Tab-separated table of C-alpha atoms in Angstrom:
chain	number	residue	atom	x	y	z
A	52	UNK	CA	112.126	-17.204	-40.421
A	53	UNK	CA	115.705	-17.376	-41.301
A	54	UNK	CA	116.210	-14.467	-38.853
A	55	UNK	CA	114.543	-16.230	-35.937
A	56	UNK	CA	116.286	-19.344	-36.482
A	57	UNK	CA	119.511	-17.547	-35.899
A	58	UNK	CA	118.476	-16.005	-32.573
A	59	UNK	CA	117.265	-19.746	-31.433
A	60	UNK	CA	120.986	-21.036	-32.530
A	61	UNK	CA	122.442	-18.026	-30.339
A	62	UNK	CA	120.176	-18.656	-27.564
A	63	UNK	CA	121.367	-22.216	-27.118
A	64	UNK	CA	124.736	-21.598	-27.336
A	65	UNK	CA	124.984	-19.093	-24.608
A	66	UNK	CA	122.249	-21.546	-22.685
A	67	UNK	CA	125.061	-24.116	-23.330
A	68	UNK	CA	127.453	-21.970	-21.906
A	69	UNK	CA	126.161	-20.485	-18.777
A	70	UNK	CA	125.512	-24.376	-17.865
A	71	UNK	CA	129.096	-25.456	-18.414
A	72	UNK	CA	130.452	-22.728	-15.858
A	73	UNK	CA	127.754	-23.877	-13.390
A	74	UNK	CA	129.594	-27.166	-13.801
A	75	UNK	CA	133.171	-25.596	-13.612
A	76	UNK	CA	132.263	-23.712	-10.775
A	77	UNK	CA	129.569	-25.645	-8.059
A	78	UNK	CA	128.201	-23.812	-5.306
A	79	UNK	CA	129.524	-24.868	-1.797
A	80	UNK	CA	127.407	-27.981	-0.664
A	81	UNK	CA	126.742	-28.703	2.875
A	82	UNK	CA	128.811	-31.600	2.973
A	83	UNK	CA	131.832	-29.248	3.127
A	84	UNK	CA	130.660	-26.678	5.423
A	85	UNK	CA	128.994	-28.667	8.380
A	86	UNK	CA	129.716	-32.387	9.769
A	87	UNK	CA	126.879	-34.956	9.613
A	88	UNK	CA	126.808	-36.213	13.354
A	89	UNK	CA	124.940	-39.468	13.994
A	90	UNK	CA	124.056	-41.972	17.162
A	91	UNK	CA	125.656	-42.047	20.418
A	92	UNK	CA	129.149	-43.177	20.455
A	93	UNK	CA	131.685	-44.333	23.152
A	94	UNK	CA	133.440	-41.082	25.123
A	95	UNK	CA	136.937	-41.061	25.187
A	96	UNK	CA	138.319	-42.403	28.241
A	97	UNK	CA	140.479	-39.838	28.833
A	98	UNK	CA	137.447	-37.268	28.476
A	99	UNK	CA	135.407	-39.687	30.826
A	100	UNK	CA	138.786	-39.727	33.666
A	101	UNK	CA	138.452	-35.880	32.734
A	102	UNK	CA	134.588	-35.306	33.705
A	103	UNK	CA	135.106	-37.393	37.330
A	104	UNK	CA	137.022	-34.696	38.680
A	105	UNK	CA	134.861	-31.569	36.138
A	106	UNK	CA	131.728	-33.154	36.579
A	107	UNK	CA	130.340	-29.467	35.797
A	108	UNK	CA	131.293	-28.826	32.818
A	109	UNK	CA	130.502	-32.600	31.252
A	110	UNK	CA	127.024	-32.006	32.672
A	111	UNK	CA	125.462	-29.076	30.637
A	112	UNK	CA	122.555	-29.732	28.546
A	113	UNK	CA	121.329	-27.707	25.753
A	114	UNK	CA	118.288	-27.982	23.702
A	115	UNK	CA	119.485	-28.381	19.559
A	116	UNK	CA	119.409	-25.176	17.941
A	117	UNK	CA	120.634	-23.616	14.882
A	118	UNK	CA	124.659	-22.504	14.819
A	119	UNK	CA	125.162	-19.367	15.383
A	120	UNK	CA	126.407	-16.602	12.758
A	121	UNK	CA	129.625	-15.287	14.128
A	122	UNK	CA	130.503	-11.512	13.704
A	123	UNK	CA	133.986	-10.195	12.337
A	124	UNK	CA	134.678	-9.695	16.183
A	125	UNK	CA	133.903	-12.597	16.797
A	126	UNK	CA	136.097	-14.570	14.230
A	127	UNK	CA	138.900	-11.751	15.539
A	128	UNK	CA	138.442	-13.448	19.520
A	129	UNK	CA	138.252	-17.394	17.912
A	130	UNK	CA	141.904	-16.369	15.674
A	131	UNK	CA	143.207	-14.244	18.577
A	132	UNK	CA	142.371	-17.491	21.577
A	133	UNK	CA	143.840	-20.144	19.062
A	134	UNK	CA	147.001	-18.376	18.303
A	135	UNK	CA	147.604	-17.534	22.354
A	136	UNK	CA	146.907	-21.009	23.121
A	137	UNK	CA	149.075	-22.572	20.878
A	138	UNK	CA	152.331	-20.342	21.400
A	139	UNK	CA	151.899	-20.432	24.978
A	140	UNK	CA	151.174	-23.927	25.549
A	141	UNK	CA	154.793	-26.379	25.161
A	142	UNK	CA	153.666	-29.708	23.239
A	143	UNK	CA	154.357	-33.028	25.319
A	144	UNK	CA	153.096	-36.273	25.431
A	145	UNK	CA	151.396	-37.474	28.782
A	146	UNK	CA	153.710	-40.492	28.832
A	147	UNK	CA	156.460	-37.431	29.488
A	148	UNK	CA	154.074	-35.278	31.548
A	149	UNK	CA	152.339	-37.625	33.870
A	150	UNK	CA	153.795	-41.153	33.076
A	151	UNK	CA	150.550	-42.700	31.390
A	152	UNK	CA	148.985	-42.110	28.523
A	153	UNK	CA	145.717	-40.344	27.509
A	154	UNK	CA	145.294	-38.104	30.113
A	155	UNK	CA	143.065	-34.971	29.233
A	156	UNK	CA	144.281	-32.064	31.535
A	157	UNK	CA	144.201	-28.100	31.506
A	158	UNK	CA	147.923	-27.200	30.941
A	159	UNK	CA	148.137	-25.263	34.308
A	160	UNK	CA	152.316	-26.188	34.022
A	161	UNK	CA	152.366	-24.482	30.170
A	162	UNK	CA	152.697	-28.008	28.578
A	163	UNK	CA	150.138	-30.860	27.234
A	164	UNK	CA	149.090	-32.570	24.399
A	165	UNK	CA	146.554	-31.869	21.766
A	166	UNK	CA	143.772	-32.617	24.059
A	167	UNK	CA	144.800	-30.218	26.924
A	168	UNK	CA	145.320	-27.399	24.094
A	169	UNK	CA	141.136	-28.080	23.218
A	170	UNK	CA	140.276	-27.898	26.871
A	171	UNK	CA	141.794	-24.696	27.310
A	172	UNK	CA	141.038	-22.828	24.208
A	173	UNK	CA	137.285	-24.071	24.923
A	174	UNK	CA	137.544	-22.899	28.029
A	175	UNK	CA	138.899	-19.379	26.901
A	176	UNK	CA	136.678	-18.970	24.207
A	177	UNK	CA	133.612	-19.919	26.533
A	178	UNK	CA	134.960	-16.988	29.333
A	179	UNK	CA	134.264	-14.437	25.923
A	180	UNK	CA	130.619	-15.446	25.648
A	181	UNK	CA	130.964	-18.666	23.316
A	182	UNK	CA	128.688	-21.352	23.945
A	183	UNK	CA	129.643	-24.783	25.071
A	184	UNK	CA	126.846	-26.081	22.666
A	185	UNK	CA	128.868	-24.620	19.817
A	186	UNK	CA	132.685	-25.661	20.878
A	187	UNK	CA	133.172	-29.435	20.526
A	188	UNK	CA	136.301	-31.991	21.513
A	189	UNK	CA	136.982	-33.947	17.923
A	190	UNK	CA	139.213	-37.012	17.677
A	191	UNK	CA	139.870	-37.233	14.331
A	192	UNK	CA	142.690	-39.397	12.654
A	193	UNK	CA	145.960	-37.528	11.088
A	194	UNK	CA	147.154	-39.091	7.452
A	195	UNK	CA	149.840	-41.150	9.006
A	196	UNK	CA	146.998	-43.338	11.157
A	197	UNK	CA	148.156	-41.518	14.573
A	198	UNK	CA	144.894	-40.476	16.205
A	199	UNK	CA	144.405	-36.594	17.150
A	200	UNK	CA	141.953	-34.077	19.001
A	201	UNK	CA	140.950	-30.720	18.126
A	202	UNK	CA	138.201	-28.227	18.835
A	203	UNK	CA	135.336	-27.644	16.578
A	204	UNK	CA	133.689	-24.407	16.407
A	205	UNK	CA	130.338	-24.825	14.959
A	206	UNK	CA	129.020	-21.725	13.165
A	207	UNK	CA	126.425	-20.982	10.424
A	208	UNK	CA	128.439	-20.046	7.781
A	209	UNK	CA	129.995	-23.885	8.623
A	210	UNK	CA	132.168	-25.888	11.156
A	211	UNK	CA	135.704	-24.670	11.723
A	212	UNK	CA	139.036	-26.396	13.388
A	213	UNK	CA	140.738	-24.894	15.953
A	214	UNK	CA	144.360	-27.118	16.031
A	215	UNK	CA	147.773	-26.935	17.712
A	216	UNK	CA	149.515	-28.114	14.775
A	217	UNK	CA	147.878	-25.333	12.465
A	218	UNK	CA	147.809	-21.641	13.581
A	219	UNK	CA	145.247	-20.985	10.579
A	220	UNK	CA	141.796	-21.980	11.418
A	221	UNK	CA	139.989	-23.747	8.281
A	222	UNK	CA	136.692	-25.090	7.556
A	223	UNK	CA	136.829	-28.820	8.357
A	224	UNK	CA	136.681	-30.252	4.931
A	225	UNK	CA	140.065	-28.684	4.178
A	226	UNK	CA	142.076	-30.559	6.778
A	227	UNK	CA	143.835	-33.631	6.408
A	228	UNK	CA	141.864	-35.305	9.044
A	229	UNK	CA	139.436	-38.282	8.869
A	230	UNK	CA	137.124	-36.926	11.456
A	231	UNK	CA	135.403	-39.857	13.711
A	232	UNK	CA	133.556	-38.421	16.862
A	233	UNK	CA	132.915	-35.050	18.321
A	234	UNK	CA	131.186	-34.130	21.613
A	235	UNK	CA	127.292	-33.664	21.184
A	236	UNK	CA	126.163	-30.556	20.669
A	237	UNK	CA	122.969	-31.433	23.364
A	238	UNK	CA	124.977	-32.904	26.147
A	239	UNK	CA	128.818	-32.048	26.843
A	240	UNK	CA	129.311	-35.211	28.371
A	241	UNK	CA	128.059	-37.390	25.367
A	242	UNK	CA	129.800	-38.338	22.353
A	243	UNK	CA	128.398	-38.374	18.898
A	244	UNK	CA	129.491	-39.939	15.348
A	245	UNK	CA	130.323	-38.129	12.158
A	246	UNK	CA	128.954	-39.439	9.531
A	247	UNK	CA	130.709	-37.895	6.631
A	248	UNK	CA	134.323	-37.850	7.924
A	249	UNK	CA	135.899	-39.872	5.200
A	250	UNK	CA	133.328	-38.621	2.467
A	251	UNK	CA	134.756	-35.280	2.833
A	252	UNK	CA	138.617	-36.083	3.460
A	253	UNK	CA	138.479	-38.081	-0.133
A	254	UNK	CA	136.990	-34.760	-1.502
A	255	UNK	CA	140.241	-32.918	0.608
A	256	UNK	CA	142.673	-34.969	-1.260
A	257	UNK	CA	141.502	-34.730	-4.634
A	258	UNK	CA	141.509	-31.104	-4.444
């Protein structure tokens, strides 16, 4: 009996310890791998001026499927497009470029802002085979309150930013951003709401 009581007390403890590393160490949740999009949302008006003159491309409609898986080739084409993009493209505001503000623009000159860096690495990536359903305009909000677009790429293994202030491309929760709206994965001319944008740039902080 004695003997059986001690293999219960040994039992418990390693029981006891297997479920504080589960603690110490959580599994990924899906909260940090994919954005929670909601209802219909107001389109930028720059991205609004932008589909009046590329009515094509703000008019593609895809049924909702599941994000793709992307291959080590693939990831290879998404680094090697963001890094091209953002070395060849000169940073300017469009008050300097055109004299107004928020106007979205490919960078046919070899300068733009943040938005004309998205169209065009969209663009590039969707040339390779990408699909439009799975690149998506973000406007997100930087730490110091100034607002900012980037391009999401949305993949099964989680969505990833694509940003001309960061040559590294990083899952979304490990930005600085507060993320507000993207473009809807069903319709590239609609706008959608993320849900969990501040949820998971608390989370960024605190880690």
């Amino acid at each position: 009996m004695a003997q059986l009581m001690g293999i219960r007390k040994v039992v418990v403890a390693l029981a006891a310890v297997f479920a504080s590393a589960g603690i110490a160490i959580p599994a990924p949740s899906a909260t940090a791998l994919s954005m929670q999009t909601g209802a219909i949302t107001s389109q930028p008006i720059g991205h609004y001026e932008f589909c009046q003159t590329h009515r094509p491309e703000c008019e593609i409609k895809t049924k909702s499927t599941v994000a793709p898986r992307v291959t080590d080739f693939g990831w290879s084409v998404i680094r090697e497009v963001n890094f091209a993009v953002n070395t060849e493209i000169t940073p300017i505001t469009d008050m300097d470029l055109y004299g107004k503000d928020e106007v979205w623009a490919y960078p046919d000159t070899g300068a733009g802002d943040c938005e004309d860096f998205v169209l065009l690495k969209r663009k590039r990536l969707m040339e390779k085979g990408f699909s439009p359903s799975d690149l998506l305009i973000t406007v997100v909000r930087k730490p110091d309150g100034e607002g900012h677009a980037v391009l999401t790429v949305r993949t099964a293994q989680g969505d990833f930013i694509l940003d001309n202030l960061e040559n590294e491309i990083k899952i979304w929760s490990k930005t600085p951003y507060r993320f507000l709206k993207r473009q809807a994965s069903f319709n590239t001319g609609r706008w959608v709401t993320i849900e969990n944008g501040a949820e998971v740039l608390v989370g960024s902080v605190g880690n």
